[in-house]
Short mmCIF file of C-alpha atoms and ligand atoms in Angstrom, two decimals:
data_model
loop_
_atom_site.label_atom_id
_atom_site.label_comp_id
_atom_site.label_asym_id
_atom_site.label_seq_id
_atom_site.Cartn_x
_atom_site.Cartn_y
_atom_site.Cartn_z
CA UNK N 1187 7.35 -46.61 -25.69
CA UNK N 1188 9.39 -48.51 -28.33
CA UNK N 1189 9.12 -47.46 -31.22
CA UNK N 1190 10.47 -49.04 -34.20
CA UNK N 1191 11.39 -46.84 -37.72
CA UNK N 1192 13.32 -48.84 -40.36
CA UNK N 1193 15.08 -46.65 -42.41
CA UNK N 1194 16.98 -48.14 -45.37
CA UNK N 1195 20.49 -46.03 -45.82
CA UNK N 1196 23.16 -47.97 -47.29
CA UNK N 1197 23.48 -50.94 -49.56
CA UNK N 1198 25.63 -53.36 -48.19
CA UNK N 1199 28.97 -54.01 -50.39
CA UNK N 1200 29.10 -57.80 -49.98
CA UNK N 1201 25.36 -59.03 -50.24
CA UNK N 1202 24.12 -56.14 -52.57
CA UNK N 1203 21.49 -55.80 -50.01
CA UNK N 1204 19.92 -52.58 -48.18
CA UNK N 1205 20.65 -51.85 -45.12
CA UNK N 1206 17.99 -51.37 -42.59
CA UNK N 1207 18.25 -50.50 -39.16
CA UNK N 1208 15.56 -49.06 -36.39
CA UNK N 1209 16.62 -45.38 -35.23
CA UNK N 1210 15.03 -46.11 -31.81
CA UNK N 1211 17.08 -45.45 -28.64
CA UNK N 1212 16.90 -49.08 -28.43
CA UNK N 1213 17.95 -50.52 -31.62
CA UNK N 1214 21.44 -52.28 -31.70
CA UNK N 1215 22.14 -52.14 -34.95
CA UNK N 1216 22.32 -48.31 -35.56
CA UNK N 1217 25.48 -48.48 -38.01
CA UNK N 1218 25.95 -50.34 -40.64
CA UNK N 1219 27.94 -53.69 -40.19
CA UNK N 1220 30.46 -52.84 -42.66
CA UNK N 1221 31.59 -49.88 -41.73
CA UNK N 1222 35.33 -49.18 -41.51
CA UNK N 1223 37.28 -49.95 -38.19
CA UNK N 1224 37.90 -46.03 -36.87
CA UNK N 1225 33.90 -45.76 -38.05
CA UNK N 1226 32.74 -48.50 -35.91
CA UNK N 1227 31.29 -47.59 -32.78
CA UNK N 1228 32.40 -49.55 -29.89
CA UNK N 1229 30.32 -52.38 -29.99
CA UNK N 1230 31.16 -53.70 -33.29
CA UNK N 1231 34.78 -53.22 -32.63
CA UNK N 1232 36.32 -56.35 -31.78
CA UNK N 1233 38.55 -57.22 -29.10
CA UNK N 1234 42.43 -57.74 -28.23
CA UNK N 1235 44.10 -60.31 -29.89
CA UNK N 1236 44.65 -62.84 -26.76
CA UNK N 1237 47.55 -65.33 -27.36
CA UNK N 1238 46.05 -68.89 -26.22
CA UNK N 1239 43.50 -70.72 -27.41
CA UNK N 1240 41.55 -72.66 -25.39
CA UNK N 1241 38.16 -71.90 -26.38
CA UNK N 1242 36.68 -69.10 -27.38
CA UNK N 1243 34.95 -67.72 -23.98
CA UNK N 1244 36.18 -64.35 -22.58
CA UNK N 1245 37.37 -63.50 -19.17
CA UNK N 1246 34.96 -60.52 -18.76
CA UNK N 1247 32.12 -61.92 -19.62
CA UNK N 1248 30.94 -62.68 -16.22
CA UNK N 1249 30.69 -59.13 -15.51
CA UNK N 1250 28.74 -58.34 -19.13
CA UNK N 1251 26.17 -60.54 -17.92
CA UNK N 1252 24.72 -57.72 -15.47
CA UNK N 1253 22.79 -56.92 -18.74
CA UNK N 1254 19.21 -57.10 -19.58
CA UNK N 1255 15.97 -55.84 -19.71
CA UNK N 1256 16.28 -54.31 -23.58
CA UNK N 1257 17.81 -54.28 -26.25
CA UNK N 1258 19.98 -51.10 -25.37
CA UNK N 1259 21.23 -53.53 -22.57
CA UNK N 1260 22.04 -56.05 -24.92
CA UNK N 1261 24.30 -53.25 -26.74
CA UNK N 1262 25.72 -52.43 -23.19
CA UNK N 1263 26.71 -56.30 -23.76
CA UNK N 1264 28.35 -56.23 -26.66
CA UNK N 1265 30.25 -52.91 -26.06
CA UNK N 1266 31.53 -54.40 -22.45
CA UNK N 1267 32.59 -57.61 -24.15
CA UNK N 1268 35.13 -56.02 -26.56
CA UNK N 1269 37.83 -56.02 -24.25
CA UNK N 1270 37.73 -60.18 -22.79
CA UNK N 1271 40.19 -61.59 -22.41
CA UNK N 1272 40.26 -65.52 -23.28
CA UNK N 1273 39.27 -67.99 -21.24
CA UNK N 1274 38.39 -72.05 -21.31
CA UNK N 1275 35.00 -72.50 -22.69
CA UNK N 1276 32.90 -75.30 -20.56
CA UNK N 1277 31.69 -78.49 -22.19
CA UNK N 1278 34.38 -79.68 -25.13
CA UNK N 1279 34.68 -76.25 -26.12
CA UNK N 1280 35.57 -77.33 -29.83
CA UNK N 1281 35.16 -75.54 -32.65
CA UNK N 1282 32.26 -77.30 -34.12
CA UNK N 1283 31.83 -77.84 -38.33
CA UNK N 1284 28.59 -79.67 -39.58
CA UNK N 1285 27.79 -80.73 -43.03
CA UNK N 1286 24.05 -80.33 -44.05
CA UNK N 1287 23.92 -82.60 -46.88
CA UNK N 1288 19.94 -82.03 -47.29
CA UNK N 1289 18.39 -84.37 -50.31
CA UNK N 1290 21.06 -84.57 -52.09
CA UNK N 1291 23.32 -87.72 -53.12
CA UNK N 1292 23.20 -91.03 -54.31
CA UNK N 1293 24.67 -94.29 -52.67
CA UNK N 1294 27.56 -94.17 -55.59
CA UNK N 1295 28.01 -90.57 -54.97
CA UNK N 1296 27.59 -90.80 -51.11
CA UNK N 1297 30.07 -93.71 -51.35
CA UNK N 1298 32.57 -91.02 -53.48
CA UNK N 1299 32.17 -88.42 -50.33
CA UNK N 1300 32.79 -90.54 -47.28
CA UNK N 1301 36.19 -91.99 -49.46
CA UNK N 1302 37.08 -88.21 -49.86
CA UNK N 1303 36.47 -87.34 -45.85
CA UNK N 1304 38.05 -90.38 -44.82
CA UNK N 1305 41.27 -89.82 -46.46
CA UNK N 1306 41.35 -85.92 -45.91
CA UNK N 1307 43.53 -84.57 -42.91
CA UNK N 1308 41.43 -82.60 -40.26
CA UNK N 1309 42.41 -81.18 -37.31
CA UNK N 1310 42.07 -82.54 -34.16
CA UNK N 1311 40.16 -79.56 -32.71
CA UNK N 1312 37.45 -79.53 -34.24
CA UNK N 1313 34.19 -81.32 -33.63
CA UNK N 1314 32.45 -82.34 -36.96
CA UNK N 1315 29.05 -83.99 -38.07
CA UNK N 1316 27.26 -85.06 -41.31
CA UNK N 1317 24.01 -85.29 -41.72
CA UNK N 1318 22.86 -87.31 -44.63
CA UNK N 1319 19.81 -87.78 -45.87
CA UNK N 1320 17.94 -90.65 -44.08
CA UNK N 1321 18.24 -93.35 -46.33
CA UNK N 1322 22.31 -93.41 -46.68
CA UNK N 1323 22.42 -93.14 -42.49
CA UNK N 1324 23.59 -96.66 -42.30
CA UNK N 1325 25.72 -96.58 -45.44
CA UNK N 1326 27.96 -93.17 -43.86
CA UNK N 1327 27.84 -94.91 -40.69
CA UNK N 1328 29.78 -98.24 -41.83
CA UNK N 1329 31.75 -96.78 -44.10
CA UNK N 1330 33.19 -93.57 -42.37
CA UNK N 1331 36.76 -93.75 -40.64
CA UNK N 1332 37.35 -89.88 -40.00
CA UNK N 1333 36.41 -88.81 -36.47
CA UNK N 1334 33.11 -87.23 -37.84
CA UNK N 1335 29.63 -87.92 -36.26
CA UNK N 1336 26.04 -88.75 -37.92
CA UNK N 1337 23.45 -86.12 -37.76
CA UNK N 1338 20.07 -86.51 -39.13
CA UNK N 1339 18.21 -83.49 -40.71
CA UNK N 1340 15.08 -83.77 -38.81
CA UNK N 1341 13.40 -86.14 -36.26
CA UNK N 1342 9.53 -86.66 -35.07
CA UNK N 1343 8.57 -85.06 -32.24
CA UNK N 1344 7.72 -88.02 -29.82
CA UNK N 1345 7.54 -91.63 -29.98
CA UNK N 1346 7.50 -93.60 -32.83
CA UNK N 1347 4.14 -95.17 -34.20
CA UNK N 1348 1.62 -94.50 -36.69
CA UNK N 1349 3.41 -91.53 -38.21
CA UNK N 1350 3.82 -92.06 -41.77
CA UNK N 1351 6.46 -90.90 -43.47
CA UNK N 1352 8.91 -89.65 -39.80
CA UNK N 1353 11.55 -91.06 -38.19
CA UNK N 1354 11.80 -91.10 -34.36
CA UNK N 1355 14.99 -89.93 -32.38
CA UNK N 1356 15.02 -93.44 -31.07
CA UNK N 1357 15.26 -94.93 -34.27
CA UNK N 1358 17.80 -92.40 -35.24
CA UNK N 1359 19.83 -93.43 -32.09
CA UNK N 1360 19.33 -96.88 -33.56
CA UNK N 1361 21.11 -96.25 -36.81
CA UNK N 1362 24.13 -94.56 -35.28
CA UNK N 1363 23.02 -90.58 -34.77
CA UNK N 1364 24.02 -88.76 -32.17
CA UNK N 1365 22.69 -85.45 -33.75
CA UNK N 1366 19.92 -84.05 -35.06
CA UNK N 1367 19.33 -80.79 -36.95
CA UNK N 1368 15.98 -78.98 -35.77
CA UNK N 1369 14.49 -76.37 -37.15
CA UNK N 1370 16.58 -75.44 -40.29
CA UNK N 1371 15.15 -72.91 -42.58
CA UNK N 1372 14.00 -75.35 -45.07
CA UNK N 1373 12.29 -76.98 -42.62
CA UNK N 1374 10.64 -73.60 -41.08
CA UNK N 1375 9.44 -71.83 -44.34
CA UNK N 1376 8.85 -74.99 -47.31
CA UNK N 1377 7.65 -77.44 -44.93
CA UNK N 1378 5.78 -75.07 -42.41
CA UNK N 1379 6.96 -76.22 -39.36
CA UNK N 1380 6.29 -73.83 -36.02
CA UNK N 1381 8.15 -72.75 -33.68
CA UNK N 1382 6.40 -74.81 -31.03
CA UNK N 1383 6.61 -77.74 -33.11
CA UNK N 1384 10.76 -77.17 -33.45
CA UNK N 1385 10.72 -76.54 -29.46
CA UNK N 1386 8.52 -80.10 -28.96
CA UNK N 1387 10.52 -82.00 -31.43
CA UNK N 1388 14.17 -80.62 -29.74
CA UNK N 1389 12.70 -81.32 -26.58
CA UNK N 1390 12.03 -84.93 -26.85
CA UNK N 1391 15.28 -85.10 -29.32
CA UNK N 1392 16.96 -84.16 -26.20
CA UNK N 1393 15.10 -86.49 -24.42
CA UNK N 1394 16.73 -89.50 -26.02
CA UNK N 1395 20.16 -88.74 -25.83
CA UNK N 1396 20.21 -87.01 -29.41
CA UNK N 1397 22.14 -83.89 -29.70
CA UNK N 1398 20.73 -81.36 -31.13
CA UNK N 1399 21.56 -78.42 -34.05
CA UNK N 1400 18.90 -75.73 -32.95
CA UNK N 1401 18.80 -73.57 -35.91
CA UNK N 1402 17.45 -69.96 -35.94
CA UNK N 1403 17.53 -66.85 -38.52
CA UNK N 1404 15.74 -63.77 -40.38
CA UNK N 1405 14.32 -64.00 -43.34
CA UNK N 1406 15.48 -60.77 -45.83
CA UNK N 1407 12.15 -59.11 -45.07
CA UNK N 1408 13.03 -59.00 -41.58
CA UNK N 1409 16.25 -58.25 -41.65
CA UNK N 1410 15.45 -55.35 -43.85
CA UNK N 1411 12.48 -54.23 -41.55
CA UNK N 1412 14.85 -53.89 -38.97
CA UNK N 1413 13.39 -57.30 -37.13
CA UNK N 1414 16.40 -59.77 -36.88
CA UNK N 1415 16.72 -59.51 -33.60
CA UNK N 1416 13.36 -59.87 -32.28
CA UNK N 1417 12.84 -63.56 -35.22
CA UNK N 1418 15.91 -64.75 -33.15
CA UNK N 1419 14.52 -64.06 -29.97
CA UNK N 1420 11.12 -65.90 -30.95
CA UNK N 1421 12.57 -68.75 -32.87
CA UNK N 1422 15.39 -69.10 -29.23
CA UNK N 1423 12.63 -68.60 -27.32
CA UNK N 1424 10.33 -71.76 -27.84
CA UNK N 1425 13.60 -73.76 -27.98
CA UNK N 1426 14.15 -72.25 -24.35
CA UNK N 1427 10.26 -72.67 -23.59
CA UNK N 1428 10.43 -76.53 -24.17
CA UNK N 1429 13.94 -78.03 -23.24
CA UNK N 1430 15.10 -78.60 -19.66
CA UNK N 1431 18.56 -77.32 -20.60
CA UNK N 1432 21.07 -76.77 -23.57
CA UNK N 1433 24.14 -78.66 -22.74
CA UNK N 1434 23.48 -80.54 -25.87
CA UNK N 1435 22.53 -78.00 -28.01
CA UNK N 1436 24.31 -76.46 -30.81
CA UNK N 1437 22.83 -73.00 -31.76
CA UNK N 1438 22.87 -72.37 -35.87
CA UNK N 1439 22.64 -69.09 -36.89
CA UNK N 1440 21.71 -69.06 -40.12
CA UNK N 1441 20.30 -65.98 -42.28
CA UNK N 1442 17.50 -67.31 -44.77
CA UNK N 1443 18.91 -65.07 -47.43
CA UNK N 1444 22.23 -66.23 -46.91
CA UNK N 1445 21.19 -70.29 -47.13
CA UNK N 1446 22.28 -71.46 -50.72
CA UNK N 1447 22.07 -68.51 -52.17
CA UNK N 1448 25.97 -67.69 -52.55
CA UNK N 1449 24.95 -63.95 -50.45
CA UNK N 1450 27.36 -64.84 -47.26
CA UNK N 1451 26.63 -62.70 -44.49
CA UNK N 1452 29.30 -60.41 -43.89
CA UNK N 1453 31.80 -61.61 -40.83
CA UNK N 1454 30.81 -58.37 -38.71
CA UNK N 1455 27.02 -59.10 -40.05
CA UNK N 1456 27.32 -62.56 -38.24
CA UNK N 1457 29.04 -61.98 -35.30
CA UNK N 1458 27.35 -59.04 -34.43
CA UNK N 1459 23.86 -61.56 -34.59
CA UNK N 1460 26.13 -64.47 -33.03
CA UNK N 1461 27.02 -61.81 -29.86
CA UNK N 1462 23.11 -60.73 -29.39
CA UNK N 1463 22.48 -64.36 -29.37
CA UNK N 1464 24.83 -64.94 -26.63
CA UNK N 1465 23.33 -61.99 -24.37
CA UNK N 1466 19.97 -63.41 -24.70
CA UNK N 1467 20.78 -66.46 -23.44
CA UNK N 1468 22.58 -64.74 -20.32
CA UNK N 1469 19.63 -62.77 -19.79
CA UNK N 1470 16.37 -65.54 -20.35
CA UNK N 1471 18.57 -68.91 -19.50
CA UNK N 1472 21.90 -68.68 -17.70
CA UNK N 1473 25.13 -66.61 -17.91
CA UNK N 1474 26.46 -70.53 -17.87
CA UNK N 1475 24.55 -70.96 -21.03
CA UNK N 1476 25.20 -67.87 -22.41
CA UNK N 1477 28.95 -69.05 -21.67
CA UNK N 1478 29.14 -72.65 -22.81
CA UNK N 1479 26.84 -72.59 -25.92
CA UNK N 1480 28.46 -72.64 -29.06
CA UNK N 1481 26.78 -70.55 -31.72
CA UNK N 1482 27.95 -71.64 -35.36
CA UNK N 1483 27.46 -69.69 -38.41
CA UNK N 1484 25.02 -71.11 -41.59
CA UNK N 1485 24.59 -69.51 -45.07
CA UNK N 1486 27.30 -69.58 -48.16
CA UNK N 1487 29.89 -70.83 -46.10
CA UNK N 1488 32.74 -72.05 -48.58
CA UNK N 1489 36.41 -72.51 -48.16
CA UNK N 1490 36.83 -68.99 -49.68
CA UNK N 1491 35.29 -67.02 -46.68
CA UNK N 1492 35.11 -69.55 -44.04
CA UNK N 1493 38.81 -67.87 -42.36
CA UNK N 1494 37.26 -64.37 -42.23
CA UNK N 1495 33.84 -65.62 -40.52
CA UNK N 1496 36.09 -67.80 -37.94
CA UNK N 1497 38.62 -65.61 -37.00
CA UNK N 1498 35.29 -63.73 -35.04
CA UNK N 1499 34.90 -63.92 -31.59
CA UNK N 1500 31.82 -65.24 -31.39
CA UNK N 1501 31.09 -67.56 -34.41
CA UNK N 1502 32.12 -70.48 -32.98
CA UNK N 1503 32.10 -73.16 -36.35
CA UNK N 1504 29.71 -73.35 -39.20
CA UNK N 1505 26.85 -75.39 -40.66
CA UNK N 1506 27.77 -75.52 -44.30
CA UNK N 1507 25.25 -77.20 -46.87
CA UNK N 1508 26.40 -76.83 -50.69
CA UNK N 1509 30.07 -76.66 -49.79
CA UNK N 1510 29.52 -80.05 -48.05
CA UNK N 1511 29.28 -82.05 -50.30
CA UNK N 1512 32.34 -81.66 -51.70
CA UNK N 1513 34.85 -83.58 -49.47
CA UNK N 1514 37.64 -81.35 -49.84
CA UNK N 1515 36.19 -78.32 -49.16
CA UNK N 1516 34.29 -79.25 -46.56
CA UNK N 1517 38.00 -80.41 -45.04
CA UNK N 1518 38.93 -76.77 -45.47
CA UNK N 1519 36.46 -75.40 -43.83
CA UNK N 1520 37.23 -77.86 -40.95
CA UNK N 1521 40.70 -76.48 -40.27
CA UNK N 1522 39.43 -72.74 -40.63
CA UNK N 1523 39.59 -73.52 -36.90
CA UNK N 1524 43.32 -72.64 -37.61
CA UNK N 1525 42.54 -69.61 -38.57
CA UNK N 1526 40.83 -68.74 -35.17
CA UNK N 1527 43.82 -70.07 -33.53
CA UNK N 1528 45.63 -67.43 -35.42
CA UNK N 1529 43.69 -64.34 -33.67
CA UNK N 1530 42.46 -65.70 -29.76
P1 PGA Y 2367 24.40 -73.39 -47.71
O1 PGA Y 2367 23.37 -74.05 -46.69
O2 PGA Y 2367 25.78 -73.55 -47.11
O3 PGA Y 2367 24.24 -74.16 -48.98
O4 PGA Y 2367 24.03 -71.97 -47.85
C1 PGA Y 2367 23.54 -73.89 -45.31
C2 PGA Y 2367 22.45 -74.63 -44.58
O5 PGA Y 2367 21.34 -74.71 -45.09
O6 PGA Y 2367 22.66 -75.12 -43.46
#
């Protein structure tokens, strides 16, 4: 039998929130995330520094992905992954930055943020979108230079028609998208949308040729009830229920109590979510999924603490909203890829 006791110990140093962890045999998270290196246990430990970067899979992952039927198999993953070694990732295997400008901006000021990106310098390997709000689509699109793509923030679930008020992926093909961000936390707990609905919507995203920004994460009650794990499962699980693969998908992680808040999750806080992630998808889609997906970070990112949260193995870019719209900074946290050069 599982059973599940949160017990709240600690107070974390960087979000000023308790910690909360289950004390079954089969919870993952039985330390706290910030705990000192020599305190860690093994699974939280990260791995050699490897020499070349060429994307950020490991050479031993292969044989990690003999996990899984529990969760104390998905710790088995994370503890055998701590000594890979590099290898190429599959698809572009970029870094990947997105900017979630949400309803925010006006053309002038829109105008004053595409003239910043266009003239900042960003590295070449890096992948990076915007995703303005609907109505300044066009405007971005003809007046952007950098090497950044469009993203929209949202997208109907099927064919346009008599929907009023939503925009259909075809129509956001039409204007120049080639992304779409699905199932954001705004989206999830103001608007109401399901999970079900976010699976439908990414499916038929998918469906016509839009790429899409599948975004999952725990609200502070859950995390503090010891329940992040099993929110990501769910929210993964009815993107996994409705699409007929995830070569085009993006997978945000994205705390709700770290979105716009300032309260960044913690680097070891995110990667250890980001390297769960990972071993669910080798155990419910494909250890080729679990491979070639990237899994980008979401909540405070800022070009303060964007080096720290790079530089882990498994956060693979960022979605970054405030910090966006601010051209320079969102440059910055661009080139953190630099930083993950630094350590793989
Ligand atoms: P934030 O938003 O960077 O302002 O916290 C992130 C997001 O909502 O994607």
């Amino acid at each position: 039998m599982r059973l599940w006791v949160a017990r709240i110990l600690e107070v974390e140093p960087m979000t000023g929130f308790p910690v909360a962890y289950p004390s079954s045999s089969e919870g993952l998270m039985a330390t706290p995330a910030y705990m000192s290196a020599s305190a860690k246990p093994a699974c939280i430990q990260s791995g050699p520094a490897c020499t070349q970067f060429s994307g950020l899979r490991r050479s031993g992952f292969e044989q990690c992905m003999r996990v899984s039927s529990s969760f104390a198999d998905l710790q088995q993953f994370v503890t055998a992954r701590s000594s890979r070694g590099v290898v190429t990732m599959a698809g572009t295997g970029k870094f990947f930055v997105g900017g979630n400008w949400k309803c925010n901006g006006t053309k002038d000021s829109i105008a004053k943020l595409v003239g910043d990106l266009n003239g900042a310098k960003l590295e070449d390997d890096v992948e990076i979108i915007v995703a303005p709000p609907f109505v300044y689509i066009s405007q971005v699109k003809d007046t952007l230079t950098a090497p950044i793509q469009i993203s929209a923030q949202n997208s109907w679930s099927g064919k346009g028609g008599a929907f009023t008020g939503e925009i259909s992926a075809e129509q956001l093909k039409d204007t120049g998208c080639e992304w779409v961000i699905l199932g954001h936390s705004e989206r999830r707990h103001v608007i109401g949308e399901t999970n079900e609905f976010i699976g439908k919507k990414a499916a038929y995203a998918l469906s016509q040729n839009l790429k899409v920004i599948a975004c999952v994460g725990e609200k502070l009650e859950e995390r503090e009830a010891g329940k992040t794990f099993n929110v990501c499962f769910e929210q993964l699980k009815a993107f996994a229920d409705a699409v007929p693969s995830w070569d085009n998908i993006v997978i945000a992680y994205e705390p709700v109590w770290a979105i716009g808040t300032g309260k960044v999750a913690t680097p070891l806080q995110a990667q250890e979510v980001h390297a769960v992630i990972r071993g669910w998808m080798g155990k419910n889609v494909s250890s080729e999924a679990a491979k070639a997906v990237r899994i980008i970070y979401g909540g405070s990112v800022n070009g303060a603490n964007c080096e720290e949260l790079a530089k882990k193995e498994d956060i693979d870019g960022f979605l970054v909203g405030g910090a966006s719209l601010k051209g320079p900074e969102f440059a910055t946290i661009c080139n953190s890829v630099t930083a993950k050069k630094a350590v793989v």
